[in-house]
mmCIF file of C-alpha atoms in Angstrom:
data_model
loop_
_atom_site.group_PDB
_atom_site.id
_atom_site.type_symbol
_atom_site.label_atom_id
_atom_site.label_comp_id
_atom_site.label_asym_id
_atom_site.label_seq_id
_atom_site.Cartn_x
_atom_site.Cartn_y
_atom_site.Cartn_z
ATOM 1 C CA MET A 1317 41.470 185.377 134.874
ATOM 2 C CA ARG A 1318 39.794 181.871 134.476
ATOM 3 C CA ILE A 1319 41.996 179.149 133.125
ATOM 4 C CA LEU A 1320 41.049 175.805 132.116
ATOM 5 C CA ILE A 1321 43.786 173.201 132.148
ATOM 6 C CA THR A 1322 43.252 169.695 130.529
ATOM 7 C CA GLY A 1323 45.502 166.969 131.624
ATOM 8 C CA ALA A 1324 46.643 169.042 134.716
ATOM 9 C CA THR A 1325 47.555 166.003 136.796
ATOM 10 C CA GLY A 1326 50.361 165.014 134.386
ATOM 11 C CA PHE A 1327 54.116 165.945 134.082
ATOM 12 C CA VAL A 1328 53.489 169.026 132.319
ATOM 13 C CA GLY A 1329 50.123 170.166 133.493
ATOM 14 C CA SER A 1330 51.036 170.061 137.084
ATOM 15 C CA HIS A 1331 54.148 172.259 136.393
ATOM 16 C CA MET A 1332 51.726 174.554 134.645
ATOM 17 C CA VAL A 1333 49.537 174.802 137.761
ATOM 18 C CA ASP A 1334 52.218 175.653 139.877
ATOM 19 C CA TYR A 1335 53.395 178.478 137.609
ATOM 20 C CA ILE A 1336 50.183 179.920 137.379
ATOM 21 C CA LEU A 1337 49.541 179.845 141.137
ATOM 22 C CA ASN A 1338 52.927 181.326 141.894
ATOM 23 C CA ASN A 1339 53.048 183.944 139.386
ATOM 24 C CA THR A 1340 49.316 185.076 138.787
ATOM 25 C CA GLN A 1341 46.106 185.679 140.686
ATOM 26 C CA ASP A 1342 44.346 183.754 138.275
ATOM 27 C CA LYS A 1343 41.749 180.957 138.968
ATOM 28 C CA ILE A 1344 42.577 177.396 137.661
ATOM 29 C CA TYR A 1345 39.977 174.844 136.566
ATOM 30 C CA ALA A 1346 41.807 171.376 136.216
ATOM 31 C CA THR A 1347 40.102 168.564 134.326
ATOM 32 C CA LYS A 1348 40.689 164.940 135.661
ATOM 33 C CA ARG A 1349 39.081 161.570 134.922
ATOM 34 C CA TRP A 1350 37.190 159.712 137.802
ATOM 35 C CA MET A 1351 39.771 157.997 139.975
ATOM 36 C CA GLU A 1352 42.705 159.520 138.380
ATOM 37 C CA ASP A 1353 46.040 159.702 140.061
ATOM 38 C CA THR A 1354 46.396 163.101 141.323
ATOM 39 C CA THR A 1355 49.739 162.738 143.187
ATOM 40 C CA ASN A 1356 51.364 165.331 141.176
ATOM 41 C CA LEU A 1357 49.000 167.884 142.555
ATOM 42 C CA ASN A 1358 48.606 166.645 146.126
ATOM 43 C CA HIS A 1359 50.791 169.606 147.216
ATOM 44 C CA ILE A 1360 48.264 172.047 145.966
ATOM 45 C CA SER A 1361 46.089 173.593 148.911
ATOM 46 C CA ASP A 1362 45.072 176.983 147.107
ATOM 47 C CA GLU A 1363 41.277 178.015 146.939
ATOM 48 C CA ARG A 1364 42.034 179.431 143.427
ATOM 49 C CA PHE A 1365 42.485 175.717 142.189
ATOM 50 C CA GLU A 1366 39.591 173.306 141.499
ATOM 51 C CA PHE A 1367 39.196 170.077 139.803
ATOM 52 C CA ILE A 1368 36.381 169.173 137.353
ATOM 53 C CA ASP A 1369 35.557 165.614 136.654
ATOM 54 C CA CYS A 1370 36.033 165.016 132.957
ATOM 55 C CA ASP A 1371 36.964 162.618 130.270
ATOM 56 C CA LEU A 1372 38.079 163.810 126.727
ATOM 57 C CA LEU A 1373 36.122 160.893 125.226
ATOM 58 C CA ASP A 1374 32.838 162.004 126.895
ATOM 59 C CA GLY A 1375 31.923 165.019 124.959
ATOM 60 C CA LEU A 1376 29.103 166.143 127.305
ATOM 61 C CA SER A 1377 31.668 166.205 130.127
ATOM 62 C CA ILE A 1378 33.967 168.385 128.123
ATOM 63 C CA LYS A 1379 31.236 170.671 127.480
ATOM 64 C CA ARG A 1380 30.409 170.607 131.190
ATOM 65 C CA ALA A 1381 33.909 171.580 132.101
ATOM 66 C CA VAL A 1382 33.772 174.547 129.563
ATOM 67 C CA GLU A 1383 30.671 175.734 131.178
ATOM 68 C CA ILE A 1384 31.820 175.583 134.563
ATOM 69 C CA SER A 1385 35.213 177.073 133.824
ATOM 70 C CA LYS A 1386 34.090 179.984 131.600
ATOM 71 C CA PRO A 1387 37.814 180.137 130.443
ATOM 72 C CA ASP A 1388 39.693 183.034 129.353
ATOM 73 C CA LYS A 1389 42.636 180.601 128.633
ATOM 74 C CA VAL A 1390 42.925 177.023 127.888
ATOM 75 C CA PHE A 1391 46.052 175.054 128.045
ATOM 76 C CA HIS A 1392 45.305 171.750 126.428
ATOM 77 C CA PHE A 1393 47.843 169.179 127.743
ATOM 78 C CA ALA A 1394 45.625 166.056 127.972
ATOM 79 C CA ALA A 1395 46.604 163.049 125.855
ATOM 80 C CA GLN A 1396 47.620 159.582 125.725
ATOM 81 C CA SER A 1397 51.329 160.592 125.508
ATOM 82 C CA PHE A 1398 53.302 157.319 125.860
ATOM 83 C CA PRO A 1399 54.533 156.328 122.325
ATOM 84 C CA GLU A 1400 55.193 152.566 123.644
ATOM 85 C CA VAL A 1401 51.817 152.233 124.890
ATOM 86 C CA SER A 1402 50.361 153.497 121.648
ATOM 87 C CA PHE A 1403 51.777 150.400 119.991
ATOM 88 C CA LYS A 1404 49.837 148.235 122.147
ATOM 89 C CA THR A 1405 46.527 150.497 122.311
ATOM 90 C CA PRO A 1406 46.408 152.434 118.970
ATOM 91 C CA VAL A 1407 42.772 152.916 118.857
ATOM 92 C CA ILE A 1408 42.394 154.338 122.403
ATOM 93 C CA THR A 1409 45.377 156.687 121.631
ATOM 94 C CA LEU A 1410 43.799 157.886 118.461
ATOM 95 C CA GLN A 1411 40.329 158.466 120.153
ATOM 96 C CA THR A 1412 41.805 160.299 123.003
ATOM 97 C CA ASN A 1413 44.207 162.531 121.360
ATOM 98 C CA THR A 1414 42.253 163.313 118.002
ATOM 99 C CA ILE A 1415 38.426 162.792 118.933
ATOM 100 C CA GLY A 1416 39.204 164.196 122.416
ATOM 101 C CA THR A 1417 40.933 167.273 121.057
ATOM 102 C CA THR A 1418 37.956 167.468 118.504
ATOM 103 C CA HIS A 1419 35.357 167.398 121.568
ATOM 104 C CA LEU A 1420 37.184 170.166 123.424
ATOM 105 C CA PHE A 1421 37.273 172.472 120.298
ATOM 106 C CA GLU A 1422 33.706 171.774 119.504
ATOM 107 C CA SER A 1423 32.603 172.540 123.027
ATOM 108 C CA ILE A 1424 34.554 175.811 123.249
ATOM 109 C CA LYS A 1425 33.093 176.659 119.590
ATOM 110 C CA GLU A 1426 29.503 176.071 120.661
ATOM 111 C CA SER A 1427 30.046 178.057 123.799
ATOM 112 C CA GLU A 1428 29.710 181.658 124.619
ATOM 113 C CA TYR A 1429 33.384 181.793 125.495
ATOM 114 C CA ASN A 1430 36.409 182.713 123.203
ATOM 115 C CA PRO A 1431 39.466 181.827 125.170
ATOM 116 C CA VAL A 1432 43.058 182.000 124.068
ATOM 117 C CA ILE A 1433 43.915 178.073 123.444
ATOM 118 C CA VAL A 1434 47.440 176.673 123.925
ATOM 119 C CA SER A 1435 47.247 173.460 121.816
ATOM 120 C CA VAL A 1436 49.931 171.198 122.806
ATOM 121 C CA SER A 1437 50.955 168.934 119.853
ATOM 122 C CA THR A 1438 54.428 167.299 119.712
ATOM 123 C CA SER A 1439 57.720 167.311 117.702
ATOM 124 C CA GLU A 1440 57.044 163.599 117.007
ATOM 125 C CA VAL A 1441 54.487 164.648 114.157
ATOM 126 C CA TYR A 1442 57.815 165.208 111.987
ATOM 127 C CA GLY A 1443 58.713 161.579 112.461
ATOM 128 C CA MET A 1444 62.058 160.779 111.072
ATOM 129 C CA PRO A 1445 63.595 163.710 109.048
ATOM 130 C CA LYS A 1446 66.042 163.406 106.325
ATOM 131 C CA GLU A 1447 69.654 164.509 107.269
ATOM 132 C CA ASP A 1448 69.422 167.505 104.845
ATOM 133 C CA GLU A 1449 66.198 168.657 106.807
ATOM 134 C CA ILE A 1450 67.968 169.108 110.157
ATOM 135 C CA PRO A 1451 67.431 171.161 112.162
ATOM 136 C CA ILE A 1452 63.580 170.562 111.817
ATOM 137 C CA LYS A 1453 61.645 173.605 110.759
ATOM 138 C CA GLU A 1454 57.839 174.016 111.173
ATOM 139 C CA THR A 1455 57.787 173.686 107.256
ATOM 140 C CA ASN A 1456 59.066 170.169 107.467
ATOM 141 C CA PRO A 1457 56.978 167.555 106.104
ATOM 142 C CA ILE A 1458 54.775 165.585 108.673
ATOM 143 C CA ARG A 1459 55.872 161.835 108.545
ATOM 144 C CA ALA A 1460 54.347 160.391 111.892
ATOM 145 C CA ALA A 1461 56.097 157.084 112.562
ATOM 146 C CA ASN A 1462 53.922 155.491 115.381
ATOM 147 C CA PRO A 1463 50.463 155.556 116.582
ATOM 148 C CA TYR A 1464 50.968 157.971 119.163
ATOM 149 C CA SER A 1465 52.416 160.729 116.812
ATOM 150 C CA ILE A 1466 49.648 159.920 114.036
ATOM 151 C CA SER A 1467 47.147 160.825 116.576
ATOM 152 C CA LYS A 1468 48.901 163.897 117.564
ATOM 153 C CA VAL A 1469 48.894 164.921 113.795
ATOM 154 C CA GLY A 1470 45.179 164.665 114.203
ATOM 155 C CA HIS A 1471 45.320 166.915 117.124
ATOM 156 C CA ASP A 1472 47.571 169.350 115.251
ATOM 157 C CA LEU A 1473 45.543 169.619 112.274
ATOM 158 C CA MET A 1474 42.103 169.857 114.145
ATOM 159 C CA SER A 1475 43.907 173.005 115.892
ATOM 160 C CA GLN A 1476 44.715 174.443 112.601
ATOM 161 C CA TYR A 1477 41.292 173.716 111.354
ATOM 162 C CA TYR A 1478 39.308 175.308 114.072
ATOM 163 C CA PHE A 1479 41.413 178.495 113.666
ATOM 164 C CA ASN A 1480 40.944 178.625 110.047
ATOM 165 C CA ALA A 1481 37.290 177.670 109.974
ATOM 166 C CA TYR A 1482 35.924 179.665 112.978
ATOM 167 C CA GLY A 1483 38.418 182.136 113.987
ATOM 168 C CA MET A 1484 39.295 180.374 117.325
ATOM 169 C CA LYS A 1485 42.252 181.951 119.291
ATOM 170 C CA ILE A 1486 44.443 178.739 118.852
ATOM 171 C CA ILE A 1487 48.304 178.668 119.024
ATOM 172 C CA THR A 1488 49.824 175.296 118.298
ATOM 173 C CA THR A 1489 53.041 174.265 119.966
ATOM 174 C CA ARG A 1490 55.370 171.449 118.608
ATOM 175 C CA MET A 1491 57.495 171.037 121.896
ATOM 176 C CA PHE A 1492 60.745 168.719 121.492
ATOM 177 C CA SER A 1493 61.980 166.834 124.263
ATOM 178 C CA HIS A 1494 61.397 168.251 127.639
ATOM 179 C CA GLU A 1495 62.342 166.569 131.025
ATOM 180 C CA GLY A 1496 62.497 167.183 134.706
ATOM 181 C CA ALA A 1497 61.064 166.352 137.989
ATOM 182 C CA ARG A 1498 57.566 164.403 138.057
ATOM 183 C CA ARG A 1499 58.336 162.944 134.297
ATOM 184 C CA GLY A 1500 56.856 159.309 134.227
ATOM 185 C CA LYS A 1501 59.296 156.559 134.538
ATOM 186 C CA GLU A 1502 57.837 155.220 131.153
ATOM 187 C CA PHE A 1503 59.949 157.798 129.334
ATOM 188 C CA ALA A 1504 63.635 157.032 128.779
ATOM 189 C CA VAL A 1505 65.752 159.359 130.798
ATOM 190 C CA SER A 1506 63.180 159.513 133.573
ATOM 191 C CA SER A 1507 63.368 155.601 133.649
ATOM 192 C CA PHE A 1508 67.220 155.864 133.797
ATOM 193 C CA ALA A 1509 66.879 158.225 136.762
ATOM 194 C CA TYR A 1510 64.432 155.901 138.390
ATOM 195 C CA GLN A 1511 66.613 152.953 138.032
ATOM 196 C CA ILE A 1512 69.731 154.511 139.352
ATOM 197 C CA ALA A 1513 67.796 155.932 142.233
ATOM 198 C CA LYS A 1514 66.239 152.592 142.920
ATOM 199 C CA GLY A 1515 69.598 150.600 142.328
ATOM 200 C CA GLU A 1516 71.384 153.049 144.804
ATOM 201 C CA LYS A 1517 69.311 151.780 147.565
ATOM 202 C CA SER A 1518 68.716 148.036 146.662
ATOM 203 C CA GLY A 1519 72.557 147.303 145.350
ATOM 204 C CA ASP A 1520 71.151 146.277 142.020
ATOM 205 C CA TYR A 1521 73.416 148.335 139.829
ATOM 206 C CA ILE A 1522 71.782 147.842 136.270
ATOM 207 C CA VAL A 1523 70.086 150.098 134.197
ATOM 208 C CA LYS A 1524 68.114 148.592 131.365
ATOM 209 C CA HIS A 1525 67.673 150.526 128.174
ATOM 210 C CA GLY A 1526 66.364 150.480 124.706
ATOM 211 C CA ASN A 1527 67.884 152.490 121.651
ATOM 212 C CA LEU A 1528 70.601 154.661 122.959
ATOM 213 C CA ASP A 1529 71.573 156.009 119.576
ATOM 214 C CA SER A 1530 68.465 158.257 119.000
ATOM 215 C CA VAL A 1531 69.342 161.945 119.069
ATOM 216 C CA ARG A 1532 67.430 164.513 121.091
ATOM 217 C CA THR A 1533 67.675 168.251 121.887
ATOM 218 C CA TYR A 1534 66.558 168.581 125.487
ATOM 219 C CA SER A 1535 64.872 171.396 127.313
ATOM 220 C CA HIS A 1536 64.104 171.634 131.169
ATOM 221 C CA ILE A 1537 60.283 171.636 132.101
ATOM 222 C CA ASP A 1538 60.643 174.911 133.595
ATOM 223 C CA ASP A 1539 61.652 176.537 130.270
ATOM 224 C CA ALA A 1540 58.837 174.661 128.609
ATOM 225 C CA ILE A 1541 56.331 176.141 130.958
ATOM 226 C CA GLU A 1542 57.502 179.663 130.539
ATOM 227 C CA ALA A 1543 57.180 179.123 126.750
ATOM 228 C CA TYR A 1544 53.823 177.990 126.932
ATOM 229 C CA TRP A 1545 52.812 180.847 129.216
ATOM 230 C CA LEU A 1546 54.160 183.327 126.873
ATOM 231 C CA CYS A 1547 51.983 181.706 124.130
ATOM 232 C CA SER A 1548 48.896 182.228 126.052
ATOM 233 C CA GLU A 1549 49.835 185.795 126.656
ATOM 234 C CA SER A 1550 50.082 186.527 122.978
ATOM 235 C CA ASP A 1551 48.034 187.171 120.043
ATOM 236 C CA LYS A 1552 49.825 184.792 117.612
ATOM 237 C CA TYR A 1553 46.553 182.927 116.737
ATOM 238 C CA GLY A 1554 46.804 180.208 114.024
ATOM 239 C CA GLU A 1555 50.688 179.850 114.296
ATOM 240 C CA VAL A 1556 52.469 176.766 114.871
ATOM 241 C CA TYR A 1557 55.776 177.040 116.872
ATOM 242 C CA ASN A 1558 58.727 174.674 117.302
ATOM 243 C CA ILE A 1559 60.001 174.903 121.030
ATOM 244 C CA GLY A 1560 62.902 173.260 122.264
ATOM 245 C CA GLY A 1561 66.081 173.534 124.026
ATOM 246 C CA SER A 1562 69.776 174.390 122.925
ATOM 247 C CA GLU A 1563 71.626 171.342 123.830
ATOM 248 C CA THR A 1564 71.659 168.179 121.847
ATOM 249 C CA CYS A 1565 72.767 164.586 122.523
ATOM 250 C CA LYS A 1566 72.354 160.960 122.220
ATOM 251 C CA VAL A 1567 70.198 159.204 124.456
ATOM 252 C CA GLY A 1568 73.092 157.003 125.629
ATOM 253 C CA ASP A 1569 75.043 160.113 126.565
ATOM 254 C CA ALA A 1570 72.066 161.268 128.891
ATOM 255 C CA LEU A 1571 72.230 157.899 130.405
ATOM 256 C CA ASP A 1572 76.027 157.985 130.851
ATOM 257 C CA SER A 1573 75.828 161.646 132.224
ATOM 258 C CA MET A 1574 73.457 160.343 135.043
ATOM 259 C CA ILE A 1575 75.534 157.239 135.820
ATOM 260 C CA GLU A 1576 78.474 159.514 136.318
ATOM 261 C CA LYS A 1577 76.410 161.411 139.077
ATOM 262 C CA SER A 1578 76.301 158.273 141.069
ATOM 263 C CA ASP A 1579 78.883 156.886 143.163
ATOM 264 C CA LYS A 1580 77.836 153.278 142.347
ATOM 265 C CA PRO A 1581 79.258 151.043 139.459
ATOM 266 C CA PHE A 1582 76.117 150.709 137.206
ATOM 267 C CA VAL A 1583 76.178 148.755 134.157
ATOM 268 C CA LYS A 1584 74.182 149.318 130.959
ATOM 269 C CA VAL A 1585 72.035 146.390 129.939
ATOM 270 C CA LEU A 1586 69.994 146.185 126.577
ATOM 271 C CA ASP A 1587 66.225 145.244 127.085
ATOM 272 C CA GLU A 1588 64.686 144.386 123.766
ATOM 273 C CA GLU A 1589 61.210 144.922 125.326
ATOM 274 C CA ARG A 1590 62.092 148.607 125.369
ATOM 275 C CA LEU A 1591 63.111 148.653 121.621
ATOM 276 C CA ARG A 1592 60.136 150.390 119.562
ATOM 277 C CA PRO A 1593 58.874 148.796 116.336
ATOM 278 C CA THR A 1594 59.696 152.040 114.658
ATOM 279 C CA ASP A 1595 61.858 154.680 116.228
ATOM 280 C CA ILE A 1596 62.533 158.494 115.592
ATOM 281 C CA THR A 1597 66.217 159.176 115.922
ATOM 282 C CA LEU A 1598 66.889 162.840 114.840
ATOM 283 C CA GLN A 1599 64.917 165.104 116.989
ATOM 284 C CA ILE A 1600 66.803 168.440 116.402
ATOM 285 C CA PRO A 1601 64.533 171.537 116.073
ATOM 286 C CA SER A 1602 64.961 174.825 114.539
ATOM 287 C CA THR A 1603 63.378 177.116 116.978
ATOM 288 C CA THR A 1604 64.184 180.388 115.404
ATOM 289 C CA LYS A 1605 60.510 181.362 114.830
ATOM 290 C CA PHE A 1606 59.549 181.147 118.437
ATOM 291 C CA ARG A 1607 62.559 182.544 119.858
ATOM 292 C CA THR A 1608 62.291 185.489 117.533
ATOM 293 C CA ASP A 1609 58.552 186.115 118.048
ATOM 294 C CA PHE A 1610 58.754 185.683 121.847
ATOM 295 C CA ASN A 1611 62.232 186.855 122.816
ATOM 296 C CA TRP A 1612 62.526 183.477 124.553
ATOM 297 C CA LYS A 1613 65.667 181.157 125.280
ATOM 298 C CA PRO A 1614 66.202 178.447 127.666
ATOM 299 C CA LYS A 1615 67.707 179.266 131.087
ATOM 300 C CA LYS A 1616 68.551 175.572 132.222
ATOM 301 C CA THR A 1617 70.869 173.112 131.041
ATOM 302 C CA MET A 1618 70.823 169.347 130.389
ATOM 303 C CA ASP A 1619 72.919 169.048 133.644
ATOM 304 C CA ASP A 1620 69.992 170.754 135.520
ATOM 305 C CA ILE A 1621 67.504 168.244 133.957
ATOM 306 C CA TRP A 1622 69.737 165.211 135.023
ATOM 307 C CA ASN A 1623 70.154 166.671 138.430
ATOM 308 C CA ASP A 1624 66.376 167.400 138.964
ATOM 309 C CA LEU A 1625 65.366 163.868 137.663
ATOM 310 C CA LEU A 1626 67.838 162.018 140.008
ATOM 311 C CA ASN A 1627 66.754 164.134 142.981
ATOM 312 C CA TYR A 1628 63.201 163.463 142.284
ATOM 313 C CA TRP A 1629 63.439 159.703 142.274
ATOM 314 C CA ARG A 1630 65.832 159.439 144.978
ATOM 315 C CA GLU A 1631 63.312 161.058 147.128
ATOM 316 C CA ARG A 1632 60.579 158.645 146.155
ATOM 317 C CA VAL A 1633 62.103 155.149 145.810
#
């Protein structure tokens, strides 16, 4: 089988590459932009893995990637995925995530290939739910609250459009918070782990943070990858699925848990630069639909996540 992965150099995409190479005999074609950092995949030395130079904003390069890969499956992870960055670069965020996704779908539609497409949206499309809407179901209103989530609404709706209009085999996922090794330090809990690991070596026992009151349901990256793979093996075309873990806590509780795993006297310090103009504070999913359709449930805990993040950064700082 031939698999095209967009965004393969990122946190989730690189774990998907590992999963496929370790569990199948499939051939992977991974898109990357020119001069992109490939650190997350530098450990790969398998003839079943091949890079294709490509940019979501260049429709011709997307078309070329489809023709080279001749895909049976597509995992669409590529995105401008940092909410904080989206406040500073809203236009490029919208172009990458909405227009870029449209380039990909249009290229596949115009090709002779009809792959199963796992289209990776996000729980952030729900924005800030009302308290009586918790846990969040797939039928919850869309209330995107920042340029990133607005751009992913476009991604999400284009996914549904190409299924409805052209019968493309698209499954749309709205993954809630998922963390683990390789997570960029731009994201809150990975930033905490990075600061703790760095502080343990430097003696600077301060962890800077933003809003600690946001509530998140966390899942481990390994569980997320298994869920994406199950989608690709199914025929649930046109469906939209919430996917997420079973354990919920405040971001501040996650920070406290990681500090407790260090033997150094870390102090928490509010950094106003880390506060968002708008924030989403109640990300608690109902994942009943996905768990019922796929007989899936998380295998790892939040404690596994904190350990993996700390170990990852301790090896790198």
